[in-house]
Amino acid sequence: MKKATAIAPANIAFIKYWGKADPILNIPLNDSLSMNLSSALTKTTVEFSAELKQDAVVLNNKELSHKELKKVSKHLDLLRQRANSQLFALVQTTNSFPTGAGIASSASGFAALTLAACTALELKLSEKELSALARRGSGSASRSIPNGFTYWHKGSSDENSYATSLFDENYWRIHDIVAVVSSKKKNFVSSYGHELAPTSPLFPGRIESLPQTISEITTALKNKNFKAFGALLEQEALSMHAVMMTSQPSILYWLPETLEVMHAVQEMRTQGVAAYFTIDAGPNVHVICEEKNAVAVMNSLQKLDCVENYIDNIPAQGAFLVK
Ligand code: PMV
């Protein structure tokens, strides 16, 4: 049977990947660390067939144009090459969250596509190999293959740049409540930003300081020290956005609404609610808190006019197959 279905979560990075050592292989300039998101899932069915004359992709019930399809076909070519197959595929995929708005739809998308297509092609691969292959579609997709809290070892080659699980999804029930302030497509695709990162005068300082930050955040995660963990992840998001803003040309993903939520989160802390923010390549704000504060955070976010809606996530398992 040349057909398989997989589900994969998006992930939120606590240590961000920004800047590539190899833009073709998607080998990053730094290690990164993330958590899989339980309510931001992509479900993808891939069917290879001798009857198809070209690949076709249906995303959220709409067929992609030839141009949009290119990235998916390129990834399928890589997998076909591994399997020694010349068959084209029909890819049907649905997202449970807005596409391209700073909730990593490319991560869940390429993780689900990789697992479904490799299974349909009957490739027998280890988790590391799947993660490395997902990375080729989109760097952060490598982190959506293993379970729970995952760590992407930057590596130095196509084979040794992959993610592994640090802790599974049941380790620590923290929440990522995504405050959606805009569900429009983002202005700049992340590959453009990765390319510009080294043009920021702040970039060398960021790369130099990351090993220390990674060591501290890993210790906070091991000790379940939420305050230390939160402070580090918030500072890390600001560090990446400082690089984005000071690259040449500058990239500014924040909207006025983004800043409003950031201030509201810092205000929550003065009221005794330990909540911290992180932001990816988009305007939406991920608010991180412990289980005991999740309802208070959601109530506060609901009161803000600028928040269109919110998506509550807990740690999730990585990509898996469904019947
Ligand atoms: O995987 P890409 O190329 O879409 O890059 C993702 C970059 C960030 O989401 C901003 C950070 C990260 O590590 O997920």
CSV table of C-alpha atoms and ligand atoms in Angstrom, one decimal:
chain,number,residue,atom,x,y,z
A,1,MET,CA,0.0,0.0,0.0
A,2,LYS,CA,1.4,3.4,-1.1
A,3,LYS,CA,-0.7,5.5,1.3
A,4,ALA,CA,-0.2,6.7,4.9
A,5,THR,CA,-1.5,9.3,7.2
A,6,ALA,CA,0.4,11.1,10.0
A,7,ILE,CA,-0.3,13.8,12.5
A,8,ALA,CA,2.5,16.2,13.7
A,9,PRO,CA,2.5,19.0,16.2
A,10,ALA,CA,3.8,22.5,15.7
A,11,ASN,CA,6.4,23.5,18.3
A,12,ILE,CA,7.4,26.6,20.2
A,13,ALA,CA,11.1,27.2,20.5
A,14,PHE,CA,12.4,28.3,23.9
A,15,ILE,CA,15.9,28.6,22.4
A,16,LYS,CA,15.4,29.8,18.8
A,17,TYR,CA,16.9,28.8,15.6
A,18,TRP,CA,17.8,31.9,13.6
A,19,GLY,CA,20.6,31.8,11.0
A,20,LYS,CA,21.8,28.9,8.9
A,21,ALA,CA,25.3,27.4,8.4
A,22,ASP,CA,24.0,25.7,5.3
A,23,PRO,CA,20.9,27.1,3.6
A,24,ILE,CA,20.5,24.1,1.3
A,25,LEU,CA,20.7,21.4,3.9
A,26,ASN,CA,19.1,23.7,6.6
A,27,ILE,CA,22.0,23.2,9.0
A,28,PRO,CA,21.6,25.8,11.7
A,29,LEU,CA,24.3,28.0,13.4
A,30,ASN,CA,23.1,27.1,16.9
A,31,ASP,CA,21.3,24.3,18.8
A,32,SER,CA,17.7,25.0,19.7
A,33,LEU,CA,15.1,23.7,22.2
A,34,SER,CA,11.4,23.5,21.9
A,35,MET,CA,8.1,22.0,23.1
A,36,ASN,CA,5.5,20.3,20.9
A,37,LEU,CA,2.1,21.9,20.9
A,38,SER,CA,-1.0,19.8,21.7
A,39,SER,CA,-3.6,22.1,19.9
A,40,ALA,CA,-1.6,23.1,16.8
A,41,LEU,CA,-1.6,19.9,14.7
A,42,THR,CA,-1.2,19.1,11.0
A,43,LYS,CA,-2.8,15.9,9.7
A,44,THR,CA,-1.4,14.8,6.3
A,45,THR,CA,-2.3,11.9,4.0
A,46,VAL,CA,0.1,11.0,1.3
A,47,GLU,CA,-0.8,8.6,-1.5
A,48,PHE,CA,1.7,7.7,-4.3
A,49,SER,CA,0.1,6.5,-7.5
A,50,ALA,CA,1.2,5.5,-11.0
A,51,GLU,CA,-1.9,7.2,-12.3
A,52,LEU,CA,-0.8,10.7,-11.3
A,53,LYS,CA,1.1,12.8,-13.8
A,54,GLN,CA,2.4,15.3,-11.2
A,55,ASP,CA,2.2,16.0,-7.4
A,56,ALA,CA,-0.9,17.6,-6.1
A,57,VAL,CA,-1.4,19.2,-2.7
A,58,VAL,CA,-4.7,20.0,-1.1
A,59,LEU,CA,-4.3,22.3,2.0
A,60,ASN,CA,-7.4,22.8,4.2
A,61,ASN,CA,-9.6,21.6,1.3
A,62,LYS,CA,-8.0,24.0,-1.3
A,63,GLU,CA,-5.7,22.8,-4.0
A,64,LEU,CA,-2.3,24.7,-4.0
A,65,SER,CA,-1.2,26.5,-7.1
A,66,HIS,CA,1.8,25.2,-9.1
A,67,LYS,CA,4.1,27.8,-7.4
A,68,GLU,CA,2.9,27.0,-3.8
A,69,LEU,CA,3.4,23.3,-4.5
A,70,LYS,CA,7.1,23.6,-5.4
A,71,LYS,CA,8.4,23.3,-1.8
A,72,VAL,CA,6.4,20.2,-1.1
A,73,SER,CA,7.4,18.6,-4.5
A,74,LYS,CA,11.0,19.3,-3.8
A,75,HIS,CA,10.8,17.6,-0.4
A,76,LEU,CA,8.9,14.6,-2.0
A,77,ASP,CA,11.8,14.4,-4.6
A,78,LEU,CA,14.3,13.9,-1.8
A,79,LEU,CA,12.1,11.1,-0.2
A,80,ARG,CA,11.5,9.5,-3.6
A,81,GLN,CA,15.2,9.5,-4.3
A,82,ARG,CA,15.8,7.6,-1.0
A,83,ALA,CA,13.1,5.1,-1.9
A,84,ASN,CA,14.1,4.8,-5.5
A,85,SER,CA,10.6,5.7,-6.6
A,86,GLN,CA,9.3,7.7,-9.5
A,87,LEU,CA,5.7,7.9,-8.4
A,88,PHE,CA,3.9,11.2,-8.0
A,89,ALA,CA,1.8,11.9,-4.9
A,90,LEU,CA,-1.5,13.3,-3.8
A,91,VAL,CA,-1.0,15.1,-0.5
A,92,GLN,CA,-4.1,16.0,1.6
A,93,THR,CA,-3.4,18.1,4.6
A,94,THR,CA,-5.3,20.1,7.2
A,95,ASN,CA,-4.1,22.4,10.0
A,96,SER,CA,-6.0,22.9,13.2
A,97,PHE,CA,-4.6,26.5,13.5
A,98,PRO,CA,-3.9,29.6,11.2
A,99,THR,CA,-1.3,28.9,8.6
A,100,GLY,CA,1.8,31.1,8.3
A,101,ALA,CA,1.1,33.5,11.2
A,102,GLY,CA,4.0,32.7,13.5
A,103,ILE,CA,2.6,29.4,14.8
A,104,ALA,CA,5.0,27.1,13.1
A,105,SER,CA,2.8,25.5,10.4
A,106,SER,CA,5.9,24.7,8.3
A,107,ALA,CA,7.2,22.6,11.3
A,108,SER,CA,4.1,20.5,11.8
A,109,GLY,CA,3.6,20.4,8.0
A,110,PHE,CA,7.0,19.1,7.0
A,111,ALA,CA,7.1,16.7,10.0
A,112,ALA,CA,3.7,15.2,9.1
A,113,LEU,CA,4.6,15.1,5.4
A,114,THR,CA,7.9,13.4,6.1
A,115,LEU,CA,6.5,10.7,8.3
A,116,ALA,CA,3.5,10.0,6.1
A,117,ALA,CA,5.5,10.0,2.8
A,118,CYS,CA,8.3,7.8,4.2
A,119,THR,CA,5.8,5.3,5.5
A,120,ALA,CA,3.9,5.2,2.2
A,121,LEU,CA,7.2,4.7,0.4
A,122,GLU,CA,8.0,1.8,2.9
A,123,LEU,CA,11.2,3.4,4.0
A,124,LYS,CA,12.3,2.0,7.3
A,125,LEU,CA,13.9,4.9,9.2
A,126,SER,CA,15.0,5.7,12.7
A,127,GLU,CA,13.6,8.7,14.6
A,128,LYS,CA,16.9,10.5,14.1
A,129,GLU,CA,16.8,9.8,10.3
A,130,LEU,CA,13.2,11.1,10.1
A,131,SER,CA,14.1,14.2,12.1
A,132,ALA,CA,17.0,14.9,9.8
A,133,LEU,CA,14.8,14.4,6.7
A,134,ALA,CA,12.0,16.7,8.1
A,135,ARG,CA,14.8,19.3,8.7
A,136,ARG,CA,15.4,19.4,4.9
A,137,GLY,CA,11.8,20.7,4.4
A,138,SER,CA,11.9,23.2,7.2
A,139,GLY,CA,14.6,23.4,9.9
A,140,SER,CA,12.2,23.6,12.8
A,141,ALA,CA,10.3,20.6,11.5
A,142,SER,CA,13.2,18.4,12.8
A,143,ARG,CA,12.0,19.2,16.4
A,144,SER,CA,8.4,18.1,15.7
A,145,ILE,CA,9.4,14.4,15.2
A,146,PRO,CA,10.5,13.4,18.7
A,147,ASN,CA,8.2,13.6,21.8
A,148,GLY,CA,7.6,16.4,24.2
A,149,PHE,CA,10.5,18.7,24.9
A,150,THR,CA,13.0,18.4,22.1
A,151,TYR,CA,16.5,19.4,21.4
A,152,TRP,CA,17.9,20.0,17.9
A,153,HIS,CA,21.7,19.3,17.8
A,154,LYS,CA,22.9,21.6,15.1
A,155,GLY,CA,25.5,19.1,13.9
A,156,SER,CA,27.7,19.7,10.9
A,157,SER,CA,26.3,17.4,8.2
A,158,ASP,CA,23.1,16.2,6.7
A,159,GLU,CA,23.3,13.0,8.9
A,160,ASN,CA,24.1,14.5,12.3
A,161,SER,CA,21.8,17.6,12.4
A,162,TYR,CA,18.6,16.2,14.0
A,163,ALA,CA,16.5,16.6,17.1
A,164,THR,CA,16.0,14.2,20.0
A,165,SER,CA,13.6,14.2,23.0
A,166,LEU,CA,15.0,15.6,26.2
A,167,PHE,CA,11.8,14.8,28.1
A,168,ASP,CA,8.5,13.3,27.0
A,169,GLU,CA,5.2,15.1,26.9
A,170,ASN,CA,4.2,14.0,30.4
A,171,TYR,CA,7.3,15.4,32.1
A,172,TRP,CA,6.0,18.9,33.0
A,173,ARG,CA,2.5,20.2,32.4
A,174,ILE,CA,3.3,23.8,31.4
A,175,HIS,CA,1.0,25.7,29.0
A,176,ASP,CA,1.7,27.7,25.8
A,177,ILE,CA,-1.3,29.9,25.4
A,178,VAL,CA,-1.0,31.5,22.0
A,179,ALA,CA,-2.6,35.0,21.9
A,180,VAL,CA,-3.6,35.4,18.3
A,181,VAL,CA,-3.5,39.1,17.4
A,182,SER,CA,-3.5,38.5,13.6
A,183,SER,CA,-4.1,35.4,11.6
A,184,LYS,CA,-2.9,36.9,8.4
A,185,LYS,CA,0.1,35.5,6.5
A,186,LYS,CA,3.4,37.0,7.8
A,187,ASN,CA,5.2,39.6,5.7
A,188,PHE,CA,8.6,37.8,5.4
A,189,VAL,CA,9.2,34.1,5.1
A,190,SER,CA,11.6,32.8,7.6
A,191,SER,CA,14.2,31.7,5.0
A,192,TYR,CA,14.7,35.4,4.2
A,193,GLY,CA,15.2,36.2,7.8
A,194,HIS,CA,17.7,33.3,8.4
A,195,GLU,CA,19.7,34.7,5.5
A,196,LEU,CA,19.7,38.2,6.9
A,197,ALA,CA,20.6,37.2,10.5
A,198,PRO,CA,24.4,37.5,10.1
A,199,THR,CA,24.0,41.1,8.9
A,200,SER,CA,22.9,42.2,12.3
A,201,PRO,CA,25.8,43.7,14.5
A,202,LEU,CA,24.1,41.9,17.4
A,203,PHE,CA,24.3,38.4,15.8
A,204,PRO,CA,27.9,37.5,16.9
A,205,GLY,CA,27.1,38.4,20.5
A,206,ARG,CA,23.9,36.2,20.3
A,207,ILE,CA,25.8,33.2,19.0
A,208,GLU,CA,28.5,33.6,21.5
A,209,SER,CA,26.2,33.8,24.5
A,210,LEU,CA,23.8,31.0,23.5
A,211,PRO,CA,25.8,28.0,24.9
A,212,GLN,CA,25.6,29.6,28.4
A,213,THR,CA,21.8,30.3,27.9
A,214,ILE,CA,21.2,26.8,26.7
A,215,SER,CA,23.0,25.3,29.7
A,216,GLU,CA,21.0,27.5,32.1
A,217,ILE,CA,17.6,26.8,30.5
A,218,THR,CA,18.4,23.0,30.4
A,219,THR,CA,19.1,23.1,34.1
A,220,ALA,CA,15.9,25.1,34.8
A,221,LEU,CA,14.0,22.5,32.8
A,222,LYS,CA,15.7,19.6,34.7
A,223,ASN,CA,14.8,21.2,38.0
A,224,LYS,CA,11.3,22.3,36.9
A,225,ASN,CA,12.4,25.8,38.1
A,226,PHE,CA,9.6,27.7,36.3
A,227,LYS,CA,10.7,31.3,37.1
A,228,ALA,CA,14.2,30.7,35.9
A,229,PHE,CA,12.9,28.9,32.8
A,230,GLY,CA,10.4,31.7,32.0
A,231,ALA,CA,12.9,34.5,32.5
A,232,LEU,CA,15.4,32.8,30.2
A,233,LEU,CA,12.9,32.0,27.4
A,234,GLU,CA,11.6,35.5,27.4
A,235,GLN,CA,15.0,37.0,27.2
A,236,GLU,CA,15.9,34.6,24.4
A,237,ALA,CA,12.9,35.6,22.3
A,238,LEU,CA,13.9,39.3,22.7
A,239,SER,CA,17.4,38.4,21.7
A,240,MET,CA,16.2,36.8,18.4
A,241,HIS,CA,13.9,39.7,17.7
A,242,ALA,CA,16.7,42.3,18.4
A,243,VAL,CA,18.7,40.5,15.7
A,244,MET,CA,15.7,40.6,13.3
A,245,MET,CA,15.1,44.3,13.9
A,246,THR,CA,18.8,45.2,13.5
A,247,SER,CA,19.5,43.1,10.4
A,248,GLN,CA,20.0,44.9,7.1
A,249,PRO,CA,17.3,45.4,5.9
A,250,SER,CA,15.4,45.2,9.2
A,251,ILE,CA,12.6,42.8,9.8
A,252,LEU,CA,9.9,43.8,12.3
A,253,TYR,CA,7.3,41.1,13.0
A,254,TRP,CA,5.6,42.9,15.9
A,255,LEU,CA,2.4,44.8,15.6
A,256,PRO,CA,1.1,47.3,18.1
A,257,GLU,CA,-1.1,44.4,19.4
A,258,THR,CA,2.0,42.3,19.9
A,259,LEU,CA,3.5,44.9,22.3
A,260,GLU,CA,0.2,45.3,24.1
A,261,VAL,CA,0.2,41.5,24.9
A,262,MET,CA,3.9,41.6,25.9
A,263,HIS,CA,3.2,44.4,28.4
A,264,ALA,CA,0.1,42.6,29.7
A,265,VAL,CA,2.2,39.5,30.4
A,266,GLN,CA,4.8,41.6,32.3
A,267,GLU,CA,1.9,43.2,34.2
A,268,MET,CA,0.6,39.7,35.1
A,269,ARG,CA,3.9,39.1,36.8
A,270,THR,CA,3.5,42.2,39.0
A,271,GLN,CA,0.1,40.7,40.0
A,272,GLY,CA,1.8,37.5,41.1
A,273,VAL,CA,1.0,35.4,38.1
A,274,ALA,CA,4.2,33.8,36.8
A,275,ALA,CA,3.7,34.1,33.0
A,276,TYR,CA,6.4,34.8,30.3
A,277,PHE,CA,6.2,35.4,26.6
A,278,THR,CA,8.0,34.2,23.6
A,279,ILE,CA,7.4,35.1,19.9
A,280,ASP,CA,8.4,33.4,16.7
A,281,ALA,CA,8.6,34.9,13.2
A,282,GLY,CA,5.1,36.5,13.3
A,283,PRO,CA,3.0,38.9,15.5
A,284,ASN,CA,1.3,36.4,17.8
A,285,VAL,CA,2.5,36.0,21.4
A,286,HIS,CA,3.0,32.7,23.1
A,287,VAL,CA,2.3,33.0,26.8
A,288,ILE,CA,4.0,30.3,28.8
A,289,CYS,CA,2.8,29.5,32.3
A,290,GLU,CA,2.4,26.6,34.7
A,291,GLU,CA,-0.9,24.6,34.9
A,292,LYS,CA,-1.9,26.4,38.2
A,293,ASN,CA,-1.9,29.8,36.4
A,294,ALA,CA,-3.4,28.8,33.0
A,295,VAL,CA,-7.0,29.9,33.8
A,296,ALA,CA,-5.8,33.2,35.2
A,297,VAL,CA,-3.7,33.8,32.1
A,298,MET,CA,-6.6,33.0,29.7
A,299,ASN,CA,-8.9,35.2,31.7
A,300,SER,CA,-6.4,38.1,31.4
A,301,LEU,CA,-5.9,37.6,27.7
A,302,GLN,CA,-9.6,37.4,27.0
A,303,LYS,CA,-10.0,40.9,28.5
A,304,LEU,CA,-7.7,42.4,25.9
A,305,ASP,CA,-9.5,43.8,22.8
A,306,CYS,CA,-6.4,43.2,20.7
A,307,VAL,CA,-6.5,39.4,21.2
A,308,GLU,CA,-8.7,37.8,18.5
A,309,ASN,CA,-8.7,34.4,20.2
A,310,TYR,CA,-6.3,32.2,22.0
A,311,ILE,CA,-5.0,28.6,21.5
A,312,ASP,CA,-4.2,26.7,24.7
A,313,ASN,CA,-1.5,24.1,24.4
A,314,ILE,CA,0.2,21.6,26.7
A,315,PRO,CA,3.3,19.5,25.8
A,316,ALA,CA,2.5,17.0,23.1
A,317,GLN,CA,4.0,13.8,21.6
A,318,GLY,CA,5.9,14.1,18.3
A,319,ALA,CA,4.8,13.0,14.9
A,320,PHE,CA,2.8,9.7,14.8
A,321,LEU,CA,1.0,7.6,12.3
A,322,VAL,CA,-2.8,7.2,12.2
A,323,LYS,CA,-4.8,4.4,10.6
B,1,PMV,O1,12.0,26.3,10.4
B,1,PMV,P1,12.0,27.7,9.9
B,1,PMV,O2,12.9,28.0,8.7
B,1,PMV,O3,10.5,28.2,9.6
B,1,PMV,O4,12.5,28.7,11.0
B,1,PMV,C1,11.8,28.8,12.3
B,1,PMV,C2,12.4,30.0,13.0
B,1,PMV,C3,11.7,30.4,14.3
B,1,PMV,O5,10.4,29.8,14.4
B,1,PMV,C4,11.6,31.9,14.4
B,1,PMV,C5,12.5,29.9,15.5
B,1,PMV,C6,12.4,28.4,15.8
B,1,PMV,O6,13.5,27.9,16.3
B,1,PMV,O7,11.4,27.8,15.7
